[in-house]
Short mmCIF file of C-alpha atoms and ligand atoms in Angstrom, two decimals:
data_model
loop_
_atom_site.label_atom_id
_atom_site.label_comp_id
_atom_site.label_asym_id
_atom_site.label_seq_id
_atom_site.Cartn_x
_atom_site.Cartn_y
_atom_site.Cartn_z
CA MET A 238 1.26 37.22 -5.01
CA ILE A 239 3.21 35.93 -2.77
CA LEU A 240 5.80 38.82 -2.49
CA SER A 241 9.45 38.04 -0.52
CA ASP A 242 8.51 39.29 2.57
CA GLN A 243 6.56 35.55 3.21
CA GLN A 244 7.70 32.50 4.26
CA ILE A 245 7.49 29.55 1.80
CA GLY A 246 7.10 25.58 4.14
CA ILE A 247 8.37 22.61 2.47
CA LEU A 248 7.71 19.31 3.29
CA GLY A 249 10.69 17.14 2.48
CA GLY A 250 13.93 18.33 3.18
CA GLY A 251 16.25 16.56 1.21
CA GLN A 252 18.01 17.38 -2.47
CA LEU A 253 15.48 19.31 -4.14
CA GLY A 254 13.94 21.20 -0.53
CA THR A 255 17.93 21.59 -0.51
CA PHE A 256 17.88 23.36 -4.35
CA LEU A 257 14.08 24.62 -3.35
CA THR A 258 15.07 26.73 -1.22
CA ILE A 259 18.70 27.92 -1.82
CA ALA A 260 16.55 28.80 -4.74
CA ALA A 261 13.54 30.86 -2.90
CA LYS A 262 16.19 32.50 -0.51
CA GLN A 263 17.80 34.01 -3.01
CA MET A 264 14.42 35.13 -4.31
CA GLY A 265 14.23 36.70 -0.47
CA TYR A 266 11.73 34.59 1.06
CA ARG A 267 12.29 32.70 4.03
CA VAL A 268 11.87 28.96 3.99
CA SER A 269 10.55 26.63 6.92
CA VAL A 270 11.08 22.94 6.28
CA TRP A 271 9.99 19.50 8.19
CA ASP A 272 10.97 16.33 7.74
CA PRO A 273 11.89 13.61 10.25
CA ASP A 274 14.83 13.24 9.68
CA ILE A 275 17.72 14.73 11.60
CA GLY A 276 20.08 14.57 8.61
CA ALA A 277 17.60 15.47 5.90
CA PRO A 278 20.10 18.47 4.41
CA ALA A 279 17.43 21.05 3.78
CA HIS A 280 17.41 21.99 7.64
CA ALA A 281 21.02 22.85 7.97
CA TRP A 282 19.91 25.64 4.63
CA ALA A 283 15.69 26.58 6.43
CA ASP A 284 15.32 29.39 8.58
CA HIS A 285 13.16 27.66 10.67
CA SER A 286 14.04 23.49 10.83
CA ILE A 287 10.98 20.87 11.68
CA GLN A 288 12.47 17.63 13.10
CA THR A 289 8.92 16.25 14.31
CA HIS A 290 6.98 13.55 13.01
CA PHE A 291 4.57 14.18 10.42
CA ASP A 292 1.21 13.37 12.79
CA HIS A 293 2.55 15.37 15.49
CA PRO A 294 -0.39 18.21 15.84
CA GLU A 295 2.12 21.51 17.03
CA SER A 296 4.48 21.11 14.32
CA LEU A 297 1.22 20.75 12.01
CA LYS A 298 -0.21 24.07 13.95
CA GLN A 299 2.82 25.73 13.82
CA PHE A 300 3.01 24.93 10.62
CA ILE A 301 0.28 26.16 8.41
CA HIS A 302 0.23 29.66 10.50
CA GLU A 303 3.52 30.30 9.13
CA ASN A 304 3.84 29.63 6.20
CA ALA A 305 2.09 31.19 3.18
CA VAL A 306 2.12 28.19 0.48
CA ILE A 307 3.71 24.85 1.25
CA THR A 308 5.06 22.30 -1.33
CA TYR A 309 6.93 18.97 -1.18
CA GLU A 310 9.91 17.23 -2.48
CA TRP A 311 8.83 14.08 -2.28
CA GLU A 312 5.74 12.47 -3.57
CA ASN A 313 5.34 9.51 -0.17
CA ILE A 314 3.75 12.91 1.83
CA PRO A 315 1.08 12.04 3.61
CA VAL A 316 -2.17 12.88 1.34
CA SER A 317 -4.24 13.06 4.81
CA LEU A 318 -1.72 15.61 5.82
CA VAL A 319 -1.34 17.67 2.52
CA ALA A 320 -5.38 17.46 2.56
CA SER A 321 -5.58 19.08 5.85
CA ILE A 322 -3.25 22.05 5.31
CA GLU A 323 -4.53 22.55 2.39
CA ALA A 324 -7.97 23.39 4.20
CA GLU A 325 -6.44 26.23 5.59
CA LYS A 326 -3.37 27.04 2.67
CA PRO A 327 -2.48 26.74 -0.87
CA VAL A 328 -0.21 23.74 -1.64
CA ARG A 329 1.41 22.86 -4.91
CA PRO A 330 0.97 20.53 -6.76
CA GLY A 331 -3.00 20.37 -3.63
CA SER A 332 -3.54 16.47 -2.68
CA THR A 333 -6.09 14.77 -5.63
CA VAL A 334 -2.67 15.16 -7.32
CA LEU A 335 -0.24 13.69 -5.34
CA ASN A 336 -3.50 11.04 -4.81
CA HIS A 337 -3.13 10.37 -8.44
CA LEU A 338 0.52 10.74 -8.64
CA GLN A 339 1.82 8.57 -4.85
CA ASN A 340 0.42 5.06 -6.17
CA ARG A 341 1.03 3.56 -9.93
CA ILE A 342 -2.48 1.99 -9.80
CA GLN A 343 -3.79 5.49 -9.77
CA GLU A 344 -1.47 7.05 -11.77
CA LYS A 345 -1.21 4.81 -14.97
CA GLY A 346 -5.10 5.27 -15.11
CA PHE A 347 -5.50 8.98 -14.65
CA LEU A 348 -3.16 8.79 -18.38
CA THR A 349 -5.19 5.45 -19.47
CA ALA A 350 -8.76 6.92 -18.93
CA GLY A 351 -7.18 10.59 -20.41
CA GLY A 352 -6.57 9.26 -23.70
CA PHE A 353 -2.72 9.60 -22.89
CA PRO A 354 0.04 6.90 -24.22
CA VAL A 355 1.41 4.26 -21.37
CA THR A 356 2.89 0.56 -21.79
CA PRO A 357 0.58 -2.04 -21.47
CA TYR A 358 0.22 -3.32 -17.83
CA LEU A 359 -2.45 -4.24 -15.31
CA PRO A 360 -3.28 -3.43 -11.56
CA VAL A 361 -2.14 -6.44 -9.13
CA LEU A 362 -3.99 -6.54 -5.74
CA ASP A 363 -3.51 -9.84 -4.88
CA PRO A 364 -0.62 -11.77 -5.60
CA ASN A 365 -2.22 -14.84 -6.20
CA ASN A 366 -3.39 -12.96 -9.64
CA LEU A 367 0.45 -12.29 -10.02
CA VAL A 368 0.07 -15.35 -13.37
CA ALA A 369 -2.79 -14.80 -14.76
CA ALA A 370 -1.89 -11.31 -15.23
CA ALA A 371 1.00 -12.29 -16.32
CA GLU A 372 0.29 -14.62 -19.20
CA SER A 373 -2.01 -12.23 -20.41
CA LEU A 374 0.13 -9.64 -20.78
CA GLY A 375 3.31 -11.66 -22.22
CA PHE A 376 6.73 -11.13 -20.98
CA PRO A 377 9.38 -9.43 -20.65
CA LEU A 378 7.63 -7.25 -17.68
CA ILE A 379 8.64 -5.16 -14.91
CA CYS A 380 6.36 -5.21 -11.47
CA LYS A 381 6.84 -2.32 -8.81
CA THR A 382 4.79 -1.87 -6.16
CA ALA A 383 2.77 0.21 -6.39
CA THR A 384 2.91 2.80 -3.71
CA ALA A 385 6.88 4.21 -2.59
CA GLY A 386 8.71 3.06 -4.70
CA TYR A 387 12.62 4.65 -5.87
CA ASP A 388 15.46 4.21 -8.00
CA GLY A 389 14.29 1.08 -8.62
CA ILE A 390 13.36 0.36 -5.42
CA GLY A 391 10.33 -1.86 -5.03
CA GLN A 392 10.54 -3.56 -9.27
CA TRP A 393 11.14 -7.20 -9.92
CA ARG A 394 11.81 -8.23 -13.97
CA LEU A 395 10.46 -11.10 -15.20
CA SER A 396 11.44 -12.72 -17.76
CA ASN A 397 8.75 -16.50 -17.15
CA VAL A 398 6.53 -17.86 -15.23
CA GLY A 399 8.65 -19.65 -13.29
CA ALA A 400 10.11 -15.82 -12.14
CA VAL A 401 6.40 -15.22 -11.48
CA THR A 402 6.08 -18.34 -9.75
CA ASP A 403 8.95 -17.04 -7.09
CA LEU A 404 7.81 -12.99 -6.87
CA ARG A 405 4.28 -14.72 -5.54
CA ARG A 406 5.97 -16.62 -2.94
CA LYS A 407 7.54 -13.41 -1.55
CA LEU A 408 4.84 -11.06 -1.92
CA LYS A 409 2.08 -13.30 -0.42
CA SER A 410 3.12 -12.10 3.34
CA ARG A 411 2.43 -8.49 2.28
CA LYS A 412 -0.96 -6.59 1.76
CA ARG A 413 -0.28 -3.48 -0.92
CA GLY A 414 -1.40 -3.34 -4.39
CA TRP A 415 1.37 -3.88 -7.10
CA ILE A 416 1.74 -3.33 -10.64
CA LEU A 417 2.75 -5.69 -13.99
CA GLU A 418 4.31 -3.20 -16.91
CA LYS A 419 5.60 -5.02 -20.56
CA VAL A 420 9.25 -3.43 -20.56
CA ALA A 421 9.23 -1.13 -23.18
CA ASN A 422 11.63 -1.48 -25.82
CA PHE A 423 13.03 2.46 -25.40
CA SER A 424 15.66 3.25 -28.26
CA LYS A 425 15.45 6.42 -25.37
CA GLU A 426 14.23 7.25 -21.87
CA LEU A 427 13.64 11.06 -21.61
CA SER A 428 11.97 13.54 -19.59
CA VAL A 429 10.17 16.77 -19.59
CA ILE A 430 10.09 19.58 -16.65
CA VAL A 431 6.83 21.16 -17.03
CA ALA A 432 5.58 24.04 -14.78
CA ARG A 433 1.50 25.17 -14.49
CA GLY A 434 0.89 28.26 -12.57
CA ALA A 435 -2.66 28.69 -10.52
CA ASP A 436 -4.06 30.63 -13.38
CA GLY A 437 -3.19 27.54 -15.87
CA GLU A 438 0.10 28.87 -17.36
CA VAL A 439 1.88 26.53 -18.52
CA VAL A 440 5.52 26.03 -19.64
CA THR A 441 8.37 23.37 -20.26
CA TYR A 442 11.59 23.00 -20.43
CA PRO A 443 13.48 21.17 -22.79
CA VAL A 444 13.96 18.21 -23.35
CA SER A 445 16.83 15.67 -20.95
CA GLU A 446 18.15 12.60 -22.58
CA ASN A 447 18.45 10.28 -19.45
CA ILE A 448 20.54 7.01 -18.67
CA HIS A 449 19.63 5.06 -16.25
CA GLU A 450 22.15 1.54 -14.28
CA ASN A 451 20.47 -0.67 -12.21
CA GLY A 452 17.32 1.23 -11.91
CA ILE A 453 18.53 4.40 -10.70
CA LEU A 454 19.36 7.69 -12.94
CA ARG A 455 23.68 7.47 -13.70
CA LEU A 456 23.28 10.49 -15.92
CA SER A 457 20.91 13.53 -18.39
CA LYS A 458 21.87 15.18 -21.04
CA ILE A 459 20.55 18.33 -21.71
CA PRO A 460 19.07 19.16 -24.59
CA ALA A 461 18.63 15.26 -25.60
CA GLU A 462 19.87 14.41 -29.07
CA ILE A 463 16.40 14.46 -30.61
CA SER A 464 14.67 16.51 -33.90
CA ALA A 465 12.95 19.65 -33.26
CA ASP A 466 9.36 18.27 -33.88
CA LEU A 467 9.79 15.13 -31.90
CA SER A 468 10.96 18.15 -28.46
CA GLU A 469 8.13 19.80 -29.86
CA ARG A 470 5.77 16.78 -29.38
CA ILE A 471 7.20 16.60 -26.27
CA ALA A 472 7.01 19.69 -25.08
CA ARG A 473 3.28 19.76 -26.46
CA LEU A 474 1.93 16.33 -25.36
CA GLY A 475 3.93 17.23 -21.08
CA LYS A 476 1.39 20.73 -21.35
CA ALA A 477 -1.41 18.89 -22.32
CA VAL A 478 -0.47 15.94 -19.37
CA ILE A 479 -0.24 18.83 -16.46
CA THR A 480 -3.23 20.46 -17.29
CA ALA A 481 -5.85 17.96 -17.39
CA LEU A 482 -4.31 16.63 -14.57
CA GLU A 483 -4.58 20.17 -13.51
CA GLY A 484 -1.86 20.22 -11.50
CA VAL A 485 -0.14 23.83 -10.20
CA GLY A 486 3.89 23.30 -9.00
CA LEU A 487 6.28 22.26 -10.77
CA PHE A 488 6.26 18.50 -12.85
CA CYS A 489 8.74 15.76 -14.38
CA ILE A 490 7.25 13.84 -17.42
CA GLU A 491 9.21 10.41 -17.39
CA LEU A 492 9.19 9.11 -21.06
CA PHE A 493 9.98 6.20 -23.51
CA LEU A 494 10.85 6.36 -27.06
CA LEU A 495 9.86 3.88 -29.32
CA GLU A 496 12.03 2.96 -31.89
CA ASN A 497 8.90 3.91 -34.44
CA ASP A 498 9.00 7.12 -31.87
CA ALA A 499 6.25 6.91 -30.55
CA LEU A 500 6.56 8.35 -26.44
CA LEU A 501 5.24 6.00 -23.66
CA ILE A 502 5.21 8.02 -20.92
CA ASN A 503 6.61 6.33 -17.18
CA GLU A 504 5.69 8.32 -14.57
CA ILE A 505 5.29 11.57 -13.51
CA ALA A 506 6.80 13.01 -10.48
CA PRO A 507 4.62 16.08 -8.84
CA ARG A 508 8.20 17.84 -7.45
CA PRO A 509 11.24 19.08 -9.13
CA HIS A 510 13.40 15.98 -10.85
CA ASN A 511 16.69 14.35 -10.96
CA SER A 512 17.23 14.33 -14.32
CA GLY A 513 16.92 18.37 -14.67
CA HIS A 514 19.58 19.47 -12.09
CA ALA A 515 21.08 20.56 -14.67
CA THR A 516 18.87 23.37 -15.50
CA MET A 517 21.23 25.37 -12.30
CA ASP A 518 23.81 26.36 -14.48
CA SER A 519 22.24 25.38 -18.86
CA CYS A 520 18.97 27.23 -18.26
CA ASP A 521 18.42 31.04 -17.73
CA THR A 522 16.21 30.14 -15.52
CA SER A 523 16.17 26.94 -13.12
CA GLN A 524 13.32 24.00 -12.50
CA TYR A 525 13.35 25.65 -8.85
CA ALA A 526 13.69 29.13 -9.01
CA GLN A 527 10.79 28.32 -11.55
CA GLN A 528 8.82 25.99 -9.07
CA VAL A 529 8.56 29.51 -6.65
CA ARG A 530 7.28 31.38 -9.23
CA THR A 531 4.39 28.44 -9.10
CA LEU A 532 4.11 28.67 -6.28
CA CYS A 533 3.82 32.18 -5.33
CA ASN A 534 1.51 33.13 -7.86
CA LEU A 535 4.38 34.99 -9.83
CA PRO A 536 4.20 35.12 -14.16
CA LEU A 537 6.48 31.47 -14.89
CA MET A 538 9.36 31.72 -17.67
CA THR A 539 9.79 30.68 -20.44
CA PRO A 540 12.47 28.50 -20.46
CA ARG A 541 15.77 29.40 -22.83
CA ILE A 542 19.06 26.65 -23.06
CA LEU A 543 21.79 28.82 -22.33
CA SER A 544 24.44 25.78 -22.94
CA PRO A 545 23.92 22.39 -23.98
CA ALA A 546 25.21 20.30 -20.47
CA VAL A 547 25.38 16.81 -18.94
CA MET A 548 24.99 16.02 -15.29
CA LEU A 549 25.93 13.03 -13.65
CA ASN A 550 25.03 11.69 -10.75
CA VAL A 551 27.70 10.46 -7.45
CA LEU A 552 26.35 8.18 -6.03
CA GLY A 553 27.58 5.99 -2.36
CA ASP A 554 30.73 5.72 -1.89
CA GLU A 555 32.04 8.67 -5.55
CA ILE A 556 31.28 10.67 -3.18
CA LYS A 557 34.54 10.22 -1.75
CA ALA A 558 36.56 11.45 -4.33
CA LEU A 559 34.72 15.07 -4.26
CA ARG A 560 36.28 14.99 -0.95
CA ASN A 561 40.02 14.28 -1.66
CA GLU A 562 42.16 16.63 -2.85
CA SER A 563 43.69 15.00 -6.51
CA ILE A 564 40.62 14.22 -8.11
CA LEU A 565 38.72 17.21 -6.19
CA LYS A 566 41.81 19.56 -7.84
CA ALA A 567 41.28 16.77 -11.28
CA LEU A 568 38.11 17.32 -11.14
CA LEU A 569 38.09 20.72 -10.84
CA SER A 570 40.71 21.35 -13.88
CA LEU A 571 37.85 19.89 -15.60
CA PRO A 572 36.31 22.97 -18.44
CA GLY A 573 32.50 24.03 -17.53
CA ILE A 574 32.33 22.06 -14.32
CA HIS A 575 29.97 22.42 -11.48
CA LEU A 576 30.23 20.00 -8.75
CA TYR A 577 27.20 20.10 -5.74
CA ASP A 578 28.18 17.26 -2.38
CA TYR A 579 24.51 17.41 -0.82
CA ARG A 580 25.57 17.07 2.41
CA LYS A 581 24.22 13.81 3.40
CA GLN A 582 25.55 12.10 6.95
CA GLU A 583 25.75 8.84 6.07
CA ILE A 584 26.79 6.87 2.70
CA LYS A 585 25.02 4.15 1.58
CA ASP A 586 25.56 1.89 -1.42
CA ARG A 587 23.40 3.49 -4.19
CA ARG A 588 22.30 7.02 -2.68
CA LYS A 589 22.14 10.18 -4.14
CA MET A 590 25.11 11.96 -1.91
CA GLY A 591 25.72 14.24 -5.07
CA HIS A 592 26.10 15.94 -9.46
CA ILE A 593 28.54 16.98 -11.24
CA THR A 594 27.31 19.38 -13.87
CA LEU A 595 29.37 19.28 -16.97
CA THR A 596 28.13 22.76 -19.75
CA GLY A 597 29.90 23.42 -23.27
CA SER A 598 29.53 24.35 -26.29
CA ASP A 599 30.22 20.98 -27.76
CA PRO A 600 28.11 18.05 -27.19
CA ILE A 601 30.85 15.59 -28.54
CA GLN A 602 34.04 17.22 -26.29
CA LEU A 603 30.62 17.10 -23.44
CA SER A 604 30.35 13.25 -24.14
CA ALA A 605 34.30 12.90 -23.65
CA GLN A 606 34.93 14.97 -20.01
CA ALA A 607 31.05 13.06 -18.50
CA LEU A 608 33.77 9.44 -19.37
CA GLN A 609 37.04 11.54 -17.70
CA VAL A 610 34.61 12.12 -14.90
CA GLN A 611 33.16 8.91 -14.06
CA ASP A 612 37.13 7.87 -13.99
CA LEU A 613 37.57 9.82 -11.81
CA LEU A 614 34.79 8.89 -9.88
CA LYS A 615 35.80 5.85 -9.58
CA LYS A 616 38.63 6.25 -8.10
CA SER A 617 37.30 7.18 -4.83
N1 LIG B 292 8.01 -0.67 -18.45
C1 LIG B 292 9.22 -0.21 -18.56
N2 LIG B 292 9.99 -1.00 -19.42
C2 LIG B 292 11.02 -1.04 -19.62
N3 LIG B 292 11.95 -0.01 -19.07
C3 LIG B 292 11.51 0.69 -17.32
C4 LIG B 292 10.36 0.06 -17.12
N4 LIG B 292 10.01 0.89 -16.22
C5 LIG B 292 10.72 1.34 -16.00
N5 LIG B 292 11.93 1.00 -15.72
C6 LIG B 292 13.83 1.36 -15.81
O1 LIG B 292 13.29 0.85 -14.67
C7 LIG B 292 13.40 2.91 -14.35
C8 LIG B 292 13.07 3.10 -13.04
O2 LIG B 292 11.51 2.73 -13.06
P1 LIG B 292 10.71 3.85 -12.14
O3 LIG B 292 10.82 5.39 -13.17
O4 LIG B 292 9.30 3.16 -12.74
O5 LIG B 292 11.15 4.13 -11.37
P2 LIG B 292 11.54 4.50 -9.93
O6 LIG B 292 11.36 3.84 -8.77
O7 LIG B 292 10.12 5.51 -9.83
O8 LIG B 292 12.63 5.09 -10.53
P3 LIG B 292 12.52 6.71 -9.98
O9 LIG B 292 12.83 7.55 -8.38
O10 LIG B 292 14.63 6.99 -9.82
O11 LIG B 292 12.15 7.57 -10.98
C9 LIG B 292 12.98 3.78 -15.70
O12 LIG B 292 13.41 4.73 -15.09
C10 LIG B 292 13.67 2.68 -16.80
O13 LIG B 292 15.43 2.80 -17.23
MG1 LIG B 293 11.58 6.78 -12.65
#
């Protein structure tokens, strides 16, 4: 066991890193955050913050030396960096898992080989093969960059051959991989947080129901409005996937629910997830506190829901609502409201700047309050 006289290292210092830092410090651990972005919010919370580039040899030496265990809050950390740390200190999840999940071609390959359901897809390594691949899958399609995509960035919706030839022209000069996926005609988007310890113990959170707008998460509801049977099926699927991956740490599995109640796995995040923010206020242990347990070989806790909740992302300029006296007053007058401002230095369009969680026993009232919050955010 790694006890609280030790330090935990986090690669990446965004909001996920911030909440993990807070959860770890609450349990007495010291935390070191390494992020080359000096404006990354977790720097302000860390006991030790490193702001050099990830290829800085002295920083690497120090980071390995000072931390008992390391994790990352972003899957686009170089696998080679994780592998060199792992040679000396445990990294959770490890480099093999990161390698599988960092690249959509590898990720889908792993899932397909394990017999897990995914939407029909084809890898595209050369843009010249795009049209043939599109014709063999059939429209509508989504083309996604194999690596480095997030919040719907690096994705193109394609509804006919004309759109594919346009895209082929655009991608021609670039040398990276892509996947073409059939658009899933889903009835709901769901996600489940799965934690797995080094001893193989696995626990899952209640399923969340997610609503995206323009490829970016807008709202997340916990628990999802689905049958107990389906929740149970999702928990079993989540445990099976992370066990097959031999993953140690905290993960989120994003799913599409189809009309016939079949499930497709969209993607797996090897880290806490935006749709799990609500666990901070609605469950008896948050995804971040659970992540600390997986990192430090502590016994895991089977999470229980204390209250239904709705979580809304605060995007771009909407954060100004939380910084305006009269709107803030109106927001704070809503019962069961929890406000989070990530204190990111620069406001950018569509950037996740904060979130708001509403807790309450009546799901109908929660939905009505969520609409009120959305109206107030628009006033920013
Ligand atoms: N095959 C698909 N069929 C239908 N909708 C899709 C498909 N792939 C992606 N989407 C929609 O786009 C959203 C973002 O896609 P995806 O999760 O692959 O991208 P991302 O850039 O990794 O996003 P994030 O970082 O927010 O998870 C999905 O949540 C879903 O709403
Ligand atoms: Mg996603």
